[in-house]
Short mmCIF file of N, CA and C in Angstrom, two decimals:
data_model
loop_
_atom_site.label_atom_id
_atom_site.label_comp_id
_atom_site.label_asym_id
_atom_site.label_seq_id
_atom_site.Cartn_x
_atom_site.Cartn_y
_atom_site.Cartn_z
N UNK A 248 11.69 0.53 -12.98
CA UNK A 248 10.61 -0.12 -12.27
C UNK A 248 10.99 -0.28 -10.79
N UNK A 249 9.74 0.43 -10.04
CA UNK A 249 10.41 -0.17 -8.34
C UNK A 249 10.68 -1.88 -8.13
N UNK A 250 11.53 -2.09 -7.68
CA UNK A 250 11.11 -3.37 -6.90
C UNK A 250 10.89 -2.98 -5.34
N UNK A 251 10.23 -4.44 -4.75
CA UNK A 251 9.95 -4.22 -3.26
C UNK A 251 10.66 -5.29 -2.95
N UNK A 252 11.38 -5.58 -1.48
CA UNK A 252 12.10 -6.22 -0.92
C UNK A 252 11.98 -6.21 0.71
N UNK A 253 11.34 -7.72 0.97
CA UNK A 253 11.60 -7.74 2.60
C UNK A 253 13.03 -7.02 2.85
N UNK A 254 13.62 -6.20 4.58
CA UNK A 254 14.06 -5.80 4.80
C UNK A 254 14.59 -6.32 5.97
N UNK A 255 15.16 -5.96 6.94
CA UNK A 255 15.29 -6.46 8.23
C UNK A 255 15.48 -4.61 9.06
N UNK A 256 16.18 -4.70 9.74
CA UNK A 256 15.43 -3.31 10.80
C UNK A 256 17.10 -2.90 10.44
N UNK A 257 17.94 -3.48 10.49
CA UNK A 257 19.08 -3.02 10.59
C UNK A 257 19.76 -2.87 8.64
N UNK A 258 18.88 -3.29 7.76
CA UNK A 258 18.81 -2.92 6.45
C UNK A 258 18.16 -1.32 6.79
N UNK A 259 17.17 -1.40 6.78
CA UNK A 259 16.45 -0.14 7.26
C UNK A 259 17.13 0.96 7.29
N UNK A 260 17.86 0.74 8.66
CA UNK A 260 18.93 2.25 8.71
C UNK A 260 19.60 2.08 8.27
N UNK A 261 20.38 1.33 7.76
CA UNK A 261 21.58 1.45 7.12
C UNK A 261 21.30 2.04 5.50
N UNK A 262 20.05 2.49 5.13
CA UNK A 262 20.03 2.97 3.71
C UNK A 262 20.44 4.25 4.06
N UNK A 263 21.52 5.31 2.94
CA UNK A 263 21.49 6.31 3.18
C UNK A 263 21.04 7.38 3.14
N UNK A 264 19.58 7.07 2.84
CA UNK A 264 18.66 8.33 2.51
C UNK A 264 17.61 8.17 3.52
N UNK A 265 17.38 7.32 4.64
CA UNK A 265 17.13 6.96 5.53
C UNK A 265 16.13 8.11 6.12
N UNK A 266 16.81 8.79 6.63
CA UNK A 266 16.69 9.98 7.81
C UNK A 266 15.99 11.20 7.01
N UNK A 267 16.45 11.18 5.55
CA UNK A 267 15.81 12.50 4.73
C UNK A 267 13.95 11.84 4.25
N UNK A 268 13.87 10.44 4.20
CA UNK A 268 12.39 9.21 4.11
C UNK A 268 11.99 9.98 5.11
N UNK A 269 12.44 9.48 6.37
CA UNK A 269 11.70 10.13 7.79
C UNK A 269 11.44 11.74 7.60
N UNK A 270 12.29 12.11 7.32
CA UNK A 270 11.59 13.70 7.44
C UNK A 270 10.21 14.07 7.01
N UNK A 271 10.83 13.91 5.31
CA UNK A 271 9.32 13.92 4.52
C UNK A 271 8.20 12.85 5.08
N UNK A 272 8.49 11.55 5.56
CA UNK A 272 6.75 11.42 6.27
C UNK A 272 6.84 11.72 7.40
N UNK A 273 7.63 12.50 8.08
CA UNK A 273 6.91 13.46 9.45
C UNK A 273 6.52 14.61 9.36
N UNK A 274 6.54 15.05 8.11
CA UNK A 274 6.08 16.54 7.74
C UNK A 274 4.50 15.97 6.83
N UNK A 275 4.49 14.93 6.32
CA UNK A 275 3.18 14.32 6.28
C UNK A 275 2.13 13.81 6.72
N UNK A 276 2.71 13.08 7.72
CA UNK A 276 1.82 12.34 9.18
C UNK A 276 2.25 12.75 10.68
N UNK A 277 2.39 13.44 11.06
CA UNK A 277 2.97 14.03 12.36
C UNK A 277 1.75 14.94 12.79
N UNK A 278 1.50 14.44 14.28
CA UNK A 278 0.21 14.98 14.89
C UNK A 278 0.58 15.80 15.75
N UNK A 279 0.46 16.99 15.73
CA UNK A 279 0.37 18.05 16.64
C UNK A 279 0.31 17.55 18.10
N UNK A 280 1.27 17.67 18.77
CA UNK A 280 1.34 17.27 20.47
C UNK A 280 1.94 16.02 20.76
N UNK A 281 2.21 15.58 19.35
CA UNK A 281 3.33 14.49 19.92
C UNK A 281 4.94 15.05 19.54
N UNK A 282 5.86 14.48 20.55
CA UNK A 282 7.10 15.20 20.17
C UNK A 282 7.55 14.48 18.73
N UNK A 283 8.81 14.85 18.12
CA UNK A 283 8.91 15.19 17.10
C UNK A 283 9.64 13.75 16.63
N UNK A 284 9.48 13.26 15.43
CA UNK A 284 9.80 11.74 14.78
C UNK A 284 11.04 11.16 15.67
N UNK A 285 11.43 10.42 16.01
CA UNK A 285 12.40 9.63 16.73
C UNK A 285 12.14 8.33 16.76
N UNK A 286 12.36 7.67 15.77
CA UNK A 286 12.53 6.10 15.32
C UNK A 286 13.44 5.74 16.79
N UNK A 287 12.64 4.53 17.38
CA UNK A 287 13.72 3.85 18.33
C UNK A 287 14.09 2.45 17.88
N UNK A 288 15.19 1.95 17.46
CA UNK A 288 15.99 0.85 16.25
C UNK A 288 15.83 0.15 17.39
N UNK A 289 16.67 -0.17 18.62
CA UNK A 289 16.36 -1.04 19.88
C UNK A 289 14.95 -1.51 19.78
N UNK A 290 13.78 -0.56 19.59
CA UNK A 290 12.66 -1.24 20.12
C UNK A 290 11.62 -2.11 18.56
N UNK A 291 12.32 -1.73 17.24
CA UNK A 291 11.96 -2.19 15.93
C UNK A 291 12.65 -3.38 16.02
N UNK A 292 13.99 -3.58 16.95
CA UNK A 292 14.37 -4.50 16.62
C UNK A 292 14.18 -6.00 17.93
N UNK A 293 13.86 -5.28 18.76
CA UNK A 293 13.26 -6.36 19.73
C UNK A 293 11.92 -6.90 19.40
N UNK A 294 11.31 -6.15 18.50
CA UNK A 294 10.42 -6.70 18.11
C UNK A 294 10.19 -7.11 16.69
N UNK A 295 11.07 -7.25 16.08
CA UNK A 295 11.51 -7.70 14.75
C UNK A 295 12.37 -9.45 15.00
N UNK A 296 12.95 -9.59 16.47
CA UNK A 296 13.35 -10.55 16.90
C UNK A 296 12.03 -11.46 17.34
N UNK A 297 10.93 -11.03 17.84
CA UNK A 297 9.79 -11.49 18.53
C UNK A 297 8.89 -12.27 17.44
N UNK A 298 9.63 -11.59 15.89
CA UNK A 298 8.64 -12.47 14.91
C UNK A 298 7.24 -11.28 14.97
N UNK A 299 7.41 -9.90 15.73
CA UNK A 299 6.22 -9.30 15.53
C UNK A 299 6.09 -8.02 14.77
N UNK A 300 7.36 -7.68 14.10
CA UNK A 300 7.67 -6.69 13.26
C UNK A 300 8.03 -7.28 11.60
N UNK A 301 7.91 -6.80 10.88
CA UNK A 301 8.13 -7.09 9.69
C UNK A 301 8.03 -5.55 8.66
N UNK A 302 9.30 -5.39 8.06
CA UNK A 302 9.56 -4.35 7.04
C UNK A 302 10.15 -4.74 5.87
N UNK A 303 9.40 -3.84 4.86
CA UNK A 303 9.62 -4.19 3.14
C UNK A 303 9.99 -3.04 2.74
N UNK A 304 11.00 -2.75 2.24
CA UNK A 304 11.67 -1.76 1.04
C UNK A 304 11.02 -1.48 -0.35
N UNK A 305 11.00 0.08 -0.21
CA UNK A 305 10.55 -0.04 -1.82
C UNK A 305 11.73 0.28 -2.50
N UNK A 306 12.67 0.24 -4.03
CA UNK A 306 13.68 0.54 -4.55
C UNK A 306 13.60 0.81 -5.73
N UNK A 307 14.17 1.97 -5.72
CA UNK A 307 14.24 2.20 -7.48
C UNK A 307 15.83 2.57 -8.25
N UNK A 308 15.49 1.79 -8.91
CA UNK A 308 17.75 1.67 -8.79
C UNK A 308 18.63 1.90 -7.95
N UNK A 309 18.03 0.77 -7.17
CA UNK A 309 19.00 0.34 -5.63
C UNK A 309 18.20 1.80 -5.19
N UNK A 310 17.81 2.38 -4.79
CA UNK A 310 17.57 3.73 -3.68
C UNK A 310 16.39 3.50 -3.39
N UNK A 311 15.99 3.29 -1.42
CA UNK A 311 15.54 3.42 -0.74
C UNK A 311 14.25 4.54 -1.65
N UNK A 312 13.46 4.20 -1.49
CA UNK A 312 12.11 5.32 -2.24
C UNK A 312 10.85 4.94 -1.42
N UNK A 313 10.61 3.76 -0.92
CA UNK A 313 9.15 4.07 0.22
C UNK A 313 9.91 2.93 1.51
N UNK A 314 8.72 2.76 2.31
CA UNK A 314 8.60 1.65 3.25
C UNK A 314 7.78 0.97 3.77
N UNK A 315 7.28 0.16 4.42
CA UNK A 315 5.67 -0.22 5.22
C UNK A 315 6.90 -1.02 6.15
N UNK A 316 6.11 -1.02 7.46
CA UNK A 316 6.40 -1.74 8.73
C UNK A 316 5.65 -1.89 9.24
N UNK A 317 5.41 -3.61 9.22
CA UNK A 317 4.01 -4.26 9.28
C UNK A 317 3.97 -4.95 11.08
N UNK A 318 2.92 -4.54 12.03
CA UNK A 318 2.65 -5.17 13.11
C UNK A 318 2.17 -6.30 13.50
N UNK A 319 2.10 -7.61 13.92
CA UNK A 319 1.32 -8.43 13.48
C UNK A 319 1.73 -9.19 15.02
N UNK A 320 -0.06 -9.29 16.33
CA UNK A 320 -0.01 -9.91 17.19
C UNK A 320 -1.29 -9.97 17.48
N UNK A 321 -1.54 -11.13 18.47
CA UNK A 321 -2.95 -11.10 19.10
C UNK A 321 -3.72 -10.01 19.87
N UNK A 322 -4.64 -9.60 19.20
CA UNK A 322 -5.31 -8.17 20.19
C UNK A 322 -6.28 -9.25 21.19
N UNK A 323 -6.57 -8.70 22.50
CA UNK A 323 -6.73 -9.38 23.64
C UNK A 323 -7.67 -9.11 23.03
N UNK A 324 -8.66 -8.26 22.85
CA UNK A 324 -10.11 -7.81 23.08
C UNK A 324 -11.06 -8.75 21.78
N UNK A 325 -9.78 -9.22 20.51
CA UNK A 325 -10.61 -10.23 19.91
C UNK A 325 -10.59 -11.73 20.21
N UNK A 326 -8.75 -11.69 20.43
CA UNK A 326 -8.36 -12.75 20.29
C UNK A 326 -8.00 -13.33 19.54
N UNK A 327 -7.69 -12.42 18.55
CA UNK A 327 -7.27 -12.96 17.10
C UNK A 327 -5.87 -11.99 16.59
N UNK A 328 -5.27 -12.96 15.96
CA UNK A 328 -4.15 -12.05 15.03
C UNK A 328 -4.62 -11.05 14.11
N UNK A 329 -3.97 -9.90 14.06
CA UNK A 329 -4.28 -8.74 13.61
C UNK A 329 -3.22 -7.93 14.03
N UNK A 330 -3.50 -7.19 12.13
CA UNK A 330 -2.02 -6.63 11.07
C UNK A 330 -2.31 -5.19 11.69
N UNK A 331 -1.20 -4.53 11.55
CA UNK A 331 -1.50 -3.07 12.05
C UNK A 331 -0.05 -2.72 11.36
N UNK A 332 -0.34 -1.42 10.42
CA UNK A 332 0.38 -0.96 9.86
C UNK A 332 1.31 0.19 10.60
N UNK A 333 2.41 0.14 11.17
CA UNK A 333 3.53 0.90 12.03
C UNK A 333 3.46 2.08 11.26
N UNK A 334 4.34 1.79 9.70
CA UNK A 334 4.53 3.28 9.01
C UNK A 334 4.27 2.96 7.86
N UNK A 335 4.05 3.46 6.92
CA UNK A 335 4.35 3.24 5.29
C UNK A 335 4.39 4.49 4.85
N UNK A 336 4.73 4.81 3.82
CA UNK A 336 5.63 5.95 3.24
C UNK A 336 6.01 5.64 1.74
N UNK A 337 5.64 7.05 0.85
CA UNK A 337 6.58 6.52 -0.21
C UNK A 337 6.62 7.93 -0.73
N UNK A 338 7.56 8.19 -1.25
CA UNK A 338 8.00 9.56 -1.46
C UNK A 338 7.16 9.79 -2.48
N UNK A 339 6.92 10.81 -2.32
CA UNK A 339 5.88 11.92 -3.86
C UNK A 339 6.40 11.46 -5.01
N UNK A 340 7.54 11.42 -5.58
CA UNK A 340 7.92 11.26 -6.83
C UNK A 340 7.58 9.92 -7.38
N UNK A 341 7.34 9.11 -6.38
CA UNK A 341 7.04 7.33 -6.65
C UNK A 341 6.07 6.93 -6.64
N UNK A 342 5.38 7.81 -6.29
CA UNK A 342 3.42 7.59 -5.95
C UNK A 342 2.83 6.87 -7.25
N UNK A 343 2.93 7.62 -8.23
CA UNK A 343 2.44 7.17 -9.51
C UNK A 343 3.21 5.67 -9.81
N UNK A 344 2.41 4.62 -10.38
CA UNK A 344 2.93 3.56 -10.84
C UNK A 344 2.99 2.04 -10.43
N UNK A 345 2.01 2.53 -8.60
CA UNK A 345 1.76 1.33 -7.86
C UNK A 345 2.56 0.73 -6.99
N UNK A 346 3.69 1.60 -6.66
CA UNK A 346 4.45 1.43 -5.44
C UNK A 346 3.98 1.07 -3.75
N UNK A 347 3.36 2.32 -3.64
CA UNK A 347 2.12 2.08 -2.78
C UNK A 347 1.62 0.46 -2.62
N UNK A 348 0.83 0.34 -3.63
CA UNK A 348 0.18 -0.33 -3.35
C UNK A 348 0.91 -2.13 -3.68
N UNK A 349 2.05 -2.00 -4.20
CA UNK A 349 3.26 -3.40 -4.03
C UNK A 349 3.58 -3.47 -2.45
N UNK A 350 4.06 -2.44 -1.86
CA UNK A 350 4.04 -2.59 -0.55
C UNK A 350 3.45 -2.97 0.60
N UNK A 351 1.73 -2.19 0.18
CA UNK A 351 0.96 -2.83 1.29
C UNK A 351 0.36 -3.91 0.77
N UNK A 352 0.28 -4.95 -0.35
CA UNK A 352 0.18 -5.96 -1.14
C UNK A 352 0.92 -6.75 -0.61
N UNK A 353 2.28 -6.70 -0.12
CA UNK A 353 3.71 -7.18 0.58
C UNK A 353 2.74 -7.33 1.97
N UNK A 354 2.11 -6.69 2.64
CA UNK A 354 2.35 -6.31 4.05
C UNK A 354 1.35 -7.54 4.10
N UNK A 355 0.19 -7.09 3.70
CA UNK A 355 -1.21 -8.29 3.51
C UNK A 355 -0.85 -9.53 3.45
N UNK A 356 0.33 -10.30 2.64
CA UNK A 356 0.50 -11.16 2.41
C UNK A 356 1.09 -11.67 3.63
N UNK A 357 2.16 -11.14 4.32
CA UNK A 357 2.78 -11.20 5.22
C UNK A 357 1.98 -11.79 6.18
N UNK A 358 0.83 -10.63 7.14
CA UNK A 358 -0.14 -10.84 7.70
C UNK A 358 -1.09 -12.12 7.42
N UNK A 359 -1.37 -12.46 6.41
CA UNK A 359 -2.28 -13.52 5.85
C UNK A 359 -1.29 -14.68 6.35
N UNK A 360 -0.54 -14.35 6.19
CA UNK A 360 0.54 -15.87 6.28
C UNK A 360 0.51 -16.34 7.86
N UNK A 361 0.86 -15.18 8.83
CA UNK A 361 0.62 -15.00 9.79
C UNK A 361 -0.61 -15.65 10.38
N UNK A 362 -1.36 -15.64 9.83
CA UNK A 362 -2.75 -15.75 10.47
C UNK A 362 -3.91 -14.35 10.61
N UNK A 363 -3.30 -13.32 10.49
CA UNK A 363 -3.75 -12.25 10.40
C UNK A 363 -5.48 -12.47 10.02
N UNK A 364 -6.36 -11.57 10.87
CA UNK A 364 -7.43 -12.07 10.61
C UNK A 364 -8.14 -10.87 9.31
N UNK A 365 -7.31 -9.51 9.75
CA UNK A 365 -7.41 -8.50 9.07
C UNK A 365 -6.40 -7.29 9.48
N UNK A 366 -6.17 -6.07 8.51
CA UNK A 366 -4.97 -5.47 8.99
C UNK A 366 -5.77 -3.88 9.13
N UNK A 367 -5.17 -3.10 10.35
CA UNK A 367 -5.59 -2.04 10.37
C UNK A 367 -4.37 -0.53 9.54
N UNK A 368 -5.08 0.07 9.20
CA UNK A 368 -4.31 1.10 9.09
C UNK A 368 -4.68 1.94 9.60
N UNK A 369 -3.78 3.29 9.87
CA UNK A 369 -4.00 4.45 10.03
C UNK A 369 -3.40 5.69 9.58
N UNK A 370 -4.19 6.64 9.40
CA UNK A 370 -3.96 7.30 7.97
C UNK A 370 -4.18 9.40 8.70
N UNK A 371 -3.28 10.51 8.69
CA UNK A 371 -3.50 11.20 9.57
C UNK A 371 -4.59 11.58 8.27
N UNK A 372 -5.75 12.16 9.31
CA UNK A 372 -6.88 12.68 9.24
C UNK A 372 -6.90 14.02 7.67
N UNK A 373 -7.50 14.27 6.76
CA UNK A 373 -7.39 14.55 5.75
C UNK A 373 -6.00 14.50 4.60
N UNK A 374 -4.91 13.47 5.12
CA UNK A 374 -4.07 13.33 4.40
C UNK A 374 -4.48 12.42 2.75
N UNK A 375 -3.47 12.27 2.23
CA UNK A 375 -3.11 11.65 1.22
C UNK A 375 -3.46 10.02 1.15
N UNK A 376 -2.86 9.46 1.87
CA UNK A 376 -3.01 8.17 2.72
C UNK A 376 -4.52 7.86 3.08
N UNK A 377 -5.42 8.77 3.76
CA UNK A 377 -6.78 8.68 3.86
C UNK A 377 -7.40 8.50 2.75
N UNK A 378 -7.02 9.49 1.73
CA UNK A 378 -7.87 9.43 0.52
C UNK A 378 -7.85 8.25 -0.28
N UNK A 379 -6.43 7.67 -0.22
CA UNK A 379 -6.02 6.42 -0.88
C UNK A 379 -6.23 5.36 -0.16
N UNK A 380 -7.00 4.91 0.64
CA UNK A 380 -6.72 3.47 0.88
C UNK A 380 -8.15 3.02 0.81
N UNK A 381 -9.43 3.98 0.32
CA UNK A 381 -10.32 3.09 -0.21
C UNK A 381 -10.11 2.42 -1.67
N UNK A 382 -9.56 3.22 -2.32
CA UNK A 382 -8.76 2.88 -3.74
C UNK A 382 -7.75 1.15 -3.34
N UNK A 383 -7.63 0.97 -2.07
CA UNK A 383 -6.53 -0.52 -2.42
C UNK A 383 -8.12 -1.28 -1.73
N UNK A 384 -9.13 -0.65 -1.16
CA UNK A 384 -10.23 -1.74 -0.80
C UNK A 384 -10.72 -1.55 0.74
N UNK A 385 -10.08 -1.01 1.12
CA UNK A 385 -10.28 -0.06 2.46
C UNK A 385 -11.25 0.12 2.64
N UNK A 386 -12.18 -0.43 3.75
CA UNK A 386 -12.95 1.14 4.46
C UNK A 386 -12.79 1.43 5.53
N UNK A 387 -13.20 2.76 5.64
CA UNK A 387 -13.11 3.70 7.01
C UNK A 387 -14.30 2.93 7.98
N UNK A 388 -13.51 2.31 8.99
CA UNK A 388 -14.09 1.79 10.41
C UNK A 388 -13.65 2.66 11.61
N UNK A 389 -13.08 3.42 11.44
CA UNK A 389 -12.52 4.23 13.05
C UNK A 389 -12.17 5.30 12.91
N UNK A 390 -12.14 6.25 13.94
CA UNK A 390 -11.57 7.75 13.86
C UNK A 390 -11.08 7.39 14.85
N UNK A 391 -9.96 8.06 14.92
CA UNK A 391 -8.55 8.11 16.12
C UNK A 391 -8.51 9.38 16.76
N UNK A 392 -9.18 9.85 18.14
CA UNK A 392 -8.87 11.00 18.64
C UNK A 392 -7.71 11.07 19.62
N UNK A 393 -7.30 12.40 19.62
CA UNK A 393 -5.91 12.54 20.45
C UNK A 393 -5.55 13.72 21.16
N UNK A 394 -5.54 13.76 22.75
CA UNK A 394 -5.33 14.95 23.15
C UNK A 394 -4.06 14.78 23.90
N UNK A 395 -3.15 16.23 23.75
CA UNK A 395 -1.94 15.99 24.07
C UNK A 395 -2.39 16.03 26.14
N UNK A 396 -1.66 15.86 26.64
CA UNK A 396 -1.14 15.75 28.16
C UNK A 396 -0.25 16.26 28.56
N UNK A 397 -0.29 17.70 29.00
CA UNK A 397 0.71 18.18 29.86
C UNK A 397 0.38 18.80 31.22
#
């Protein structure tokens, strides 16, 4: 059975399957014209100090198997606290069984506690992740366009 477990940023990397997680969700969610995955730990963790980052582990006999890294600050334009989902991830083999959805269950709660008024996600455009998050209660409010700049 997975368990899920708050994390801290420096738990995070220190799992050793770490970097092979990142691969597989940058070969999942990675948008054409942005350069290529590069986690910056300095800036997860200045803001993990700020009280505005928050990450949960998924585990399945002790091994690192998903993640969510939850955002949580005042957007000027409402004025209200509001959750914004950084990353979440859970490897193919773990999908089945509700992993997924222990995590962002984790994240919600988090946010709620917070004050969170509601949490956004974002999901790359015909992925996996899109299809699934009317299934946790989701709906589609936004399309995200993106043109690279050079």
């Amino acid at each position: 059975m997975t368990e899920i477990r708050k994390i801290t940023v420096d738990e995070y990397y220190a799992e050793p399957n770490i970097a092979e997680l990142w691969e597989l969700y940058a070969e999942e969610s990675h948008t054409k014209g942005l350069p290529p995955h590069n986690p910056q730990r300095q800036m997860y963790q200045a803001m993990e100090n700020m009280a505005v980052l928050h990450t949960w582990g998924a585990y399945d006999d002790g091994k690192l198997v998903g993640f969510i890294v939850l955002l949580v600050n005042v957007v000027p334009h409402y004025g209200a606290m509001i959750g914004t989902l950084e990353s979440f991830f859970v490897h193919r083999y773990y999908r089945k069984g509700g992993t997924a959805s222990k995590l962002l269950r984790a994240a919600e709660a988090k946010a709620k506690e917070l004050g969170a008024v509601g949490l956004f996600v974002s999901a790359p455009a015909g992925g996996k992740l899109e299809k699934a998050m009317p299934m946790f209660g989701y709906r589609h409010t936004n399309t995200v366009f993106f043109r690279e700049l050079t």
